[in-house]
Short mmCIF file of C-alpha atoms and ligand atoms in Angstrom, two decimals:
data_model
loop_
_atom_site.label_atom_id
_atom_site.label_comp_id
_atom_site.label_asym_id
_atom_site.label_seq_id
_atom_site.Cartn_x
_atom_site.Cartn_y
_atom_site.Cartn_z
CA UNK O 1 -20.46 -12.17 -20.50
CA UNK O 2 -17.57 -12.78 -22.89
CA UNK O 3 -18.57 -13.14 -26.50
CA UNK O 4 -15.44 -12.57 -28.55
CA UNK O 5 -11.93 -13.88 -28.24
CA UNK O 6 -9.02 -12.00 -29.72
CA UNK O 7 -5.65 -12.31 -28.11
CA UNK O 8 -2.58 -10.52 -26.79
CA UNK O 9 -1.66 -7.32 -25.13
CA UNK O 10 1.89 -6.40 -26.04
CA UNK O 11 3.97 -4.30 -23.72
CA UNK O 12 5.89 -1.63 -25.62
CA UNK O 13 7.88 0.47 -23.21
CA UNK O 14 5.46 2.09 -20.81
CA UNK O 15 2.37 1.54 -22.88
CA UNK O 16 0.39 -1.49 -23.99
CA UNK O 17 -0.94 -1.60 -27.55
CA UNK O 18 -3.94 -3.78 -26.85
CA UNK O 19 -5.97 -5.71 -29.34
CA UNK O 20 -9.54 -6.18 -28.25
CA UNK O 21 -9.89 -9.01 -25.73
CA UNK O 22 -13.62 -9.26 -25.57
CA UNK O 23 -16.82 -7.39 -26.26
CA UNK O 24 -19.25 -7.29 -23.38
CA UNK O 25 -22.69 -8.50 -24.39
CA UNK O 26 -24.43 -6.14 -22.02
CA UNK O 27 -22.71 -5.40 -18.72
CA UNK O 28 -18.96 -5.89 -18.33
CA UNK O 29 -18.22 -8.46 -15.62
CA UNK O 30 -15.10 -7.94 -13.50
CA UNK O 31 -13.86 -10.47 -10.93
CA UNK O 32 -11.85 -8.76 -8.19
CA UNK O 33 -9.77 -10.44 -5.50
CA UNK O 34 -9.09 -8.19 -2.51
CA UNK O 35 -6.57 -9.07 0.21
CA UNK O 36 -8.88 -8.65 3.19
CA UNK O 37 -9.60 -5.87 5.66
CA UNK O 38 -6.35 -5.47 7.58
CA UNK O 39 -6.40 -1.68 7.81
CA UNK O 40 -8.46 1.52 7.59
CA UNK O 41 -6.75 2.04 4.22
CA UNK O 42 -7.85 -1.36 2.92
CA UNK O 43 -11.46 -0.71 3.90
CA UNK O 44 -11.32 2.61 2.04
CA UNK O 45 -9.85 0.84 -1.00
CA UNK O 46 -12.57 -1.85 -0.97
CA UNK O 47 -15.35 0.73 -0.57
CA UNK O 48 -13.89 2.74 -3.43
CA UNK O 49 -13.68 -0.31 -5.75
CA UNK O 50 -17.33 -1.18 -5.03
CA UNK O 51 -18.56 2.39 -5.51
CA UNK O 52 -16.48 2.86 -8.67
CA UNK O 53 -17.92 -0.37 -10.15
CA UNK O 54 -21.41 1.07 -9.72
CA UNK O 55 -20.39 4.39 -11.22
CA UNK O 56 -18.87 2.54 -14.18
CA UNK O 57 -21.95 0.34 -14.65
CA UNK O 58 -19.82 -2.78 -14.24
CA UNK O 59 -20.93 -6.02 -12.60
CA UNK O 60 -18.41 -6.71 -9.85
CA UNK O 61 -17.73 -10.17 -8.48
CA UNK O 62 -15.86 -9.33 -5.29
CA UNK O 63 -13.86 -11.85 -3.29
CA UNK O 64 -12.17 -11.28 0.09
CA UNK O 65 -9.05 -13.45 0.54
CA UNK O 66 -8.81 -13.04 4.33
CA UNK O 67 -5.05 -12.36 4.07
CA UNK O 68 -4.25 -15.64 2.30
CA UNK O 69 -2.54 -15.90 -1.09
CA UNK O 70 -4.05 -19.35 -1.64
CA UNK O 71 -7.55 -17.82 -1.33
CA UNK O 72 -6.62 -15.22 -3.95
CA UNK O 73 -5.37 -17.93 -6.31
CA UNK O 74 -8.58 -19.91 -5.74
CA UNK O 75 -10.68 -16.79 -6.43
CA UNK O 76 -8.79 -16.02 -9.66
CA UNK O 77 -9.31 -19.65 -10.82
CA UNK O 78 -12.99 -19.34 -10.07
CA UNK O 79 -13.19 -16.08 -12.07
CA UNK O 80 -11.54 -17.91 -14.97
CA UNK O 81 -14.09 -20.70 -14.86
CA UNK O 82 -16.91 -18.14 -14.63
CA UNK O 83 -15.48 -16.53 -17.81
CA UNK O 84 -15.51 -12.97 -16.43
CA UNK O 85 -14.44 -10.23 -18.85
CA UNK O 86 -11.56 -8.88 -16.72
CA UNK O 87 -9.80 -10.13 -13.60
CA UNK O 88 -8.51 -7.59 -11.07
CA UNK O 89 -6.54 -8.35 -7.96
CA UNK O 90 -4.32 -6.87 -5.26
CA UNK O 91 -1.28 -9.15 -4.89
CA UNK O 92 -0.90 -9.78 -1.17
CA UNK O 93 2.76 -10.67 -1.77
CA UNK O 94 4.99 -10.01 -4.76
CA UNK O 95 5.70 -13.57 -5.90
CA UNK O 96 3.85 -16.82 -6.63
CA UNK O 97 1.43 -15.62 -9.32
CA UNK O 98 2.89 -17.07 -12.52
CA UNK O 99 0.80 -20.25 -12.75
CA UNK O 100 -2.59 -18.75 -12.11
CA UNK O 101 -1.92 -15.74 -14.34
CA UNK O 102 -0.79 -18.09 -17.10
CA UNK O 103 -4.16 -19.83 -16.78
CA UNK O 104 -5.94 -16.47 -17.11
CA UNK O 105 -3.86 -15.67 -20.17
CA UNK O 106 -4.63 -19.06 -21.73
CA UNK O 107 -8.33 -18.35 -21.14
CA UNK O 108 -7.77 -14.96 -22.82
CA UNK O 109 -8.96 -12.97 -19.82
CA UNK O 110 -7.01 -9.74 -19.27
CA UNK O 111 -5.67 -9.15 -15.78
CA UNK O 112 -5.38 -5.70 -14.21
CA UNK O 113 -3.38 -5.43 -10.98
CA UNK O 114 -4.32 -2.92 -8.29
CA UNK O 115 -2.35 -1.26 -5.48
CA UNK O 116 0.64 -3.56 -4.87
CA UNK O 117 3.40 -4.60 -7.25
CA UNK O 118 4.14 -8.16 -8.28
CA UNK O 119 7.07 -10.06 -9.76
CA UNK O 120 6.28 -12.37 -12.66
CA UNK O 121 8.55 -14.23 -15.06
CA UNK O 122 6.67 -12.80 -18.04
CA UNK O 123 5.32 -9.23 -17.92
CA UNK O 124 2.58 -10.11 -20.42
CA UNK O 125 0.84 -12.17 -17.73
CA UNK O 126 -0.94 -8.99 -16.69
CA UNK O 127 -2.03 -6.15 -18.93
CA UNK O 128 -1.85 -3.16 -16.63
CA UNK O 129 -1.20 -2.06 -13.07
CA UNK O 130 -2.78 0.80 -11.17
CA UNK O 131 -1.21 1.57 -7.84
CA UNK O 132 1.11 3.70 -5.79
CA UNK O 133 4.87 4.20 -5.82
CA UNK O 134 5.73 2.40 -2.61
CA UNK O 135 9.50 2.86 -2.95
CA UNK O 136 8.96 6.61 -3.24
CA UNK O 137 6.71 6.52 -0.17
CA UNK O 138 9.63 5.03 1.78
CA UNK O 139 11.99 7.71 0.48
CA UNK O 140 9.54 10.45 1.45
CA UNK O 141 9.29 9.01 4.96
CA UNK O 142 13.03 9.13 5.59
CA UNK O 143 13.39 12.57 4.00
CA UNK O 144 10.61 13.95 6.20
CA UNK O 145 12.30 12.51 9.31
CA UNK O 146 15.74 13.84 8.32
CA UNK O 147 14.34 17.28 7.63
CA UNK O 148 12.37 17.40 10.89
CA UNK O 149 15.21 16.14 13.08
CA UNK O 150 17.67 18.56 11.47
CA UNK O 151 15.45 21.65 11.45
CA UNK O 152 14.36 21.12 15.06
CA UNK O 153 17.86 20.19 16.18
CA UNK O 154 16.53 17.09 17.92
CA UNK O 155 19.11 15.27 20.04
CA UNK O 156 19.19 11.57 20.98
CA UNK O 157 17.06 11.03 24.11
CA UNK O 158 19.65 8.74 25.68
CA UNK O 159 22.43 11.31 25.28
CA UNK O 160 24.24 9.09 22.79
CA UNK O 161 25.61 9.82 19.33
CA UNK O 162 22.79 8.56 17.12
CA UNK O 163 19.11 9.27 16.51
CA UNK O 164 17.66 5.81 17.00
CA UNK O 165 14.89 4.66 14.66
CA UNK O 166 12.57 1.68 15.01
CA UNK O 167 10.52 0.43 12.07
CA UNK O 168 7.19 -1.38 12.00
CA UNK O 169 7.15 -3.22 8.69
CA UNK O 170 4.10 -4.37 6.75
CA UNK O 171 3.19 -7.87 5.64
CA UNK O 172 6.29 -9.93 4.86
CA UNK O 173 6.79 -10.21 1.09
CA UNK O 174 4.25 -7.49 0.25
CA UNK O 175 5.49 -4.82 -2.15
CA UNK O 176 4.10 -2.16 0.20
CA UNK O 177 6.55 -3.41 2.84
CA UNK O 178 9.46 -4.32 0.58
CA UNK O 179 9.18 -1.05 -1.38
CA UNK O 180 8.85 1.22 1.64
CA UNK O 181 11.86 -0.43 3.31
CA UNK O 182 13.87 -0.11 0.11
CA UNK O 183 12.99 3.56 -0.39
CA UNK O 184 13.61 4.41 3.26
CA UNK O 185 17.05 2.73 3.27
CA UNK O 186 17.96 4.34 -0.06
CA UNK O 187 17.10 7.83 1.18
CA UNK O 188 18.95 7.20 4.46
CA UNK O 189 22.07 6.06 2.59
CA UNK O 190 21.88 9.12 0.32
CA UNK O 191 21.49 11.62 3.17
CA UNK O 192 24.48 13.81 4.11
CA UNK O 193 23.33 13.16 7.70
CA UNK O 194 23.33 9.39 7.36
CA UNK O 195 25.84 8.82 10.17
CA UNK O 196 23.51 10.58 12.57
CA UNK O 197 20.93 7.75 12.34
CA UNK O 198 20.79 4.17 13.52
CA UNK O 199 18.03 1.64 12.84
CA UNK O 200 17.69 -0.04 16.24
CA UNK O 201 15.03 -2.58 15.31
CA UNK O 202 12.77 -3.40 12.39
CA UNK O 203 10.01 -5.99 12.55
CA UNK O 204 6.74 -6.83 10.85
CA UNK O 205 3.47 -5.72 12.39
CA UNK O 206 1.46 -7.17 9.49
CA UNK O 207 -0.16 -3.82 8.68
CA UNK O 208 -2.60 -4.25 11.60
CA UNK O 209 -3.24 -2.01 14.60
CA UNK O 210 -3.05 -4.86 17.08
CA UNK O 211 0.25 -6.24 15.80
CA UNK O 212 1.65 -2.70 15.62
CA UNK O 213 0.85 -2.27 19.30
CA UNK O 214 2.33 -5.66 20.25
CA UNK O 215 5.57 -5.18 18.33
CA UNK O 216 5.98 -1.63 19.67
CA UNK O 217 5.53 -3.02 23.19
CA UNK O 218 8.41 -5.41 22.59
CA UNK O 219 10.57 -2.61 21.10
CA UNK O 220 9.87 -0.55 24.22
CA UNK O 221 10.69 -3.44 26.51
CA UNK O 222 14.17 -3.60 24.95
CA UNK O 223 14.82 0.06 24.13
CA UNK O 224 12.37 2.25 26.09
CA UNK O 225 14.83 5.10 26.64
CA UNK O 226 16.71 4.78 23.37
CA UNK O 227 14.01 5.14 20.71
CA UNK O 228 13.83 8.60 19.09
CA UNK O 229 11.81 7.89 15.94
CA UNK O 230 9.19 5.38 14.82
CA UNK O 231 8.61 4.83 11.11
CA UNK O 232 5.51 2.73 10.78
CA UNK O 233 4.87 1.40 7.28
CA UNK O 234 1.18 2.09 7.72
CA UNK O 235 -0.98 4.31 9.90
CA UNK O 236 -2.87 1.49 11.58
CA UNK O 237 0.34 0.07 13.07
CA UNK O 238 1.34 3.62 14.11
CA UNK O 239 -1.98 4.06 15.91
CA UNK O 240 -1.44 0.76 17.74
CA UNK O 241 2.11 1.83 18.59
CA UNK O 242 0.87 5.14 20.03
CA UNK O 243 -1.14 3.16 22.59
CA UNK O 244 1.96 1.14 23.51
CA UNK O 245 4.05 4.32 23.84
CA UNK O 246 1.49 5.97 26.12
CA UNK O 247 1.21 2.80 28.21
CA UNK O 248 5.00 2.92 28.64
CA UNK O 249 4.67 6.43 30.10
CA UNK O 250 6.13 8.24 27.08
CA UNK O 251 4.66 11.03 24.98
CA UNK O 252 4.05 10.04 21.35
CA UNK O 253 5.24 12.71 18.89
CA UNK O 254 7.35 14.40 21.59
CA UNK O 255 9.51 11.71 23.19
CA UNK O 256 9.25 9.60 20.04
CA UNK O 257 8.72 11.18 16.62
CA UNK O 258 6.02 9.18 14.80
CA UNK O 259 5.73 8.90 11.03
CA UNK O 260 3.18 6.64 9.37
CA UNK O 261 2.07 5.87 5.85
CA UNK O 262 -1.41 6.00 4.24
CA UNK O 263 -2.87 9.34 5.48
CA UNK O 264 -6.10 7.83 6.81
CA UNK O 265 -8.49 9.85 8.96
CA UNK O 266 -7.39 8.08 12.16
CA UNK O 267 -3.84 9.34 11.63
CA UNK O 268 -5.05 12.87 10.86
CA UNK O 269 -6.90 12.82 14.19
CA UNK O 270 -3.72 11.61 15.93
CA UNK O 271 -1.75 14.49 14.38
CA UNK O 272 -4.44 17.00 15.36
CA UNK O 273 -4.39 15.55 18.91
CA UNK O 274 -0.59 15.99 19.03
CA UNK O 275 0.13 12.25 19.14
CA UNK O 276 1.72 11.76 15.71
CA UNK O 277 3.98 13.88 13.54
CA UNK O 278 3.49 12.95 9.90
CA UNK O 279 2.03 10.51 7.43
CA UNK O 280 3.08 9.71 3.88
CA UNK O 281 0.00 9.39 1.72
CA UNK O 282 -0.82 6.14 -0.04
CA UNK O 283 -3.94 6.86 -2.06
CA UNK O 284 -6.55 4.04 -1.97
CA UNK O 285 -8.92 5.76 -4.40
CA UNK O 286 -7.92 3.75 -7.46
CA UNK O 287 -11.32 2.37 -8.50
CA UNK O 288 -12.32 4.87 -11.20
CA UNK O 289 -8.99 4.53 -12.99
CA UNK O 290 -9.14 0.75 -12.61
CA UNK O 291 -12.55 0.40 -14.30
CA UNK O 292 -11.68 2.99 -16.95
CA UNK O 293 -8.61 0.85 -17.74
CA UNK O 294 -10.70 -2.35 -17.86
CA UNK O 295 -13.08 -0.73 -20.35
CA UNK O 296 -10.24 0.53 -22.55
CA UNK O 297 -8.62 -2.90 -22.61
CA UNK O 298 -11.88 -4.55 -23.65
CA UNK O 299 -12.33 -1.91 -26.33
CA UNK O 300 -8.87 -2.69 -27.71
CA UNK O 301 -7.42 0.69 -26.73
CA UNK O 302 -3.85 1.23 -25.52
CA UNK O 303 -3.33 1.60 -21.80
CA UNK O 304 -0.14 2.32 -19.87
CA UNK O 305 1.48 -0.74 -18.34
CA UNK O 306 1.78 0.99 -15.00
CA UNK O 307 0.08 4.05 -13.54
CA UNK O 308 0.75 5.59 -10.14
CA UNK O 309 -1.97 7.66 -8.50
CA UNK O 310 -1.09 11.00 -6.88
CA UNK O 311 -0.07 11.23 -3.24
CA UNK O 312 1.05 13.89 -0.78
CA UNK O 313 2.72 14.23 2.60
CA UNK O 314 0.85 15.50 5.65
CA UNK O 315 2.18 16.60 9.02
CA UNK O 316 1.12 18.71 11.96
CA UNK O 317 1.61 21.88 9.91
CA UNK O 318 -1.18 21.03 7.44
CA UNK O 319 -3.23 18.19 9.02
CA UNK O 320 -5.98 20.32 10.60
CA UNK O 321 -6.52 22.31 7.42
CA UNK O 322 -6.62 19.22 5.19
CA UNK O 323 -8.74 17.06 7.52
CA UNK O 324 -12.23 18.31 6.52
CA UNK O 325 -11.57 17.53 2.86
CA UNK O 326 -10.18 14.03 3.40
CA UNK O 327 -12.19 11.28 1.71
CA UNK O 328 -10.73 8.32 3.63
O1 AHR M 1 -0.79 -1.87 -0.08
C1 AHR M 1 -1.14 -0.73 0.61
C2 AHR M 1 -0.98 -0.98 2.08
O2 AHR M 1 -1.79 -2.06 2.46
C3 AHR M 1 -1.39 0.16 2.97
O3 AHR M 1 -0.35 0.98 3.34
C4 AHR M 1 -1.81 -0.60 4.18
O4 AHR M 1 -2.50 0.16 5.13
C5 AHR M 1 -2.55 -1.70 3.57
O5 AHR M 1 -2.90 -2.70 4.40
#
């Protein structure tokens, strides 16, 4: 329940000097718009948000947008009319948020963004963002591939001059896809070995296992004997692609080097089973920091404009050891 109304969070460099937005009467109420349940990662993220809300003693109004931006916008409008204390959301795509966030600002409800980045015309339309560095994840993916190919002296399967890479991209317009592509291309361009690589094909698989499998099937139809490396922008698509690769009579991780992103348990199992090579972690456990940030904002404390959670890189050299301690 909102009982007081003081305005404005002002971004100063990396940190926000916040005046108090609202005092909760009893329990803080947070409205949260999640994208949906497209991946193992997303399910872990949703479970973490719900568990963290309980730990924080916050009342959570959770809304599942079923992969549609218009559903997220509708949910945010409904949170505004319900006068929640804080609005949280994961932007399914980067753009198209200005109007609804302006409405939240006019209603003096602070907005905290989770996981993905967004592009707004006015940075004060949201107070803080907790997420992961998706451009860096893309860089890490290419660097891992470059290192592995070089150290193991891997040659093109088709006897040609280039190591051929195919890419399964995430949801079109999502920062997790845009950022990972950007980072990957940046690291490739910066590599002294850049002329050794060729991106044969790159297409969206929507971050889902089924689409990952379908798109990999079409890559294999066109380039079965040419593909050396798959970079899948999430693990679910990689796991779908592994099925397509096996169905095409090839050995995943041996004939085609497979690198995913997320570091979910399914991908650890694939690495342990010798069917995948590496995964770049994208940490979904952002709930505690999210609710801590909500509380600070409501208390008028300063919070950083943007915080990235910690992430690692896992491959077949450390997967089995790390697996028992994995939380998602
Ligand atoms: O935004 C994070 C990405 O979204 C994860 O990599 C992916 O699995 C999820 O669907």
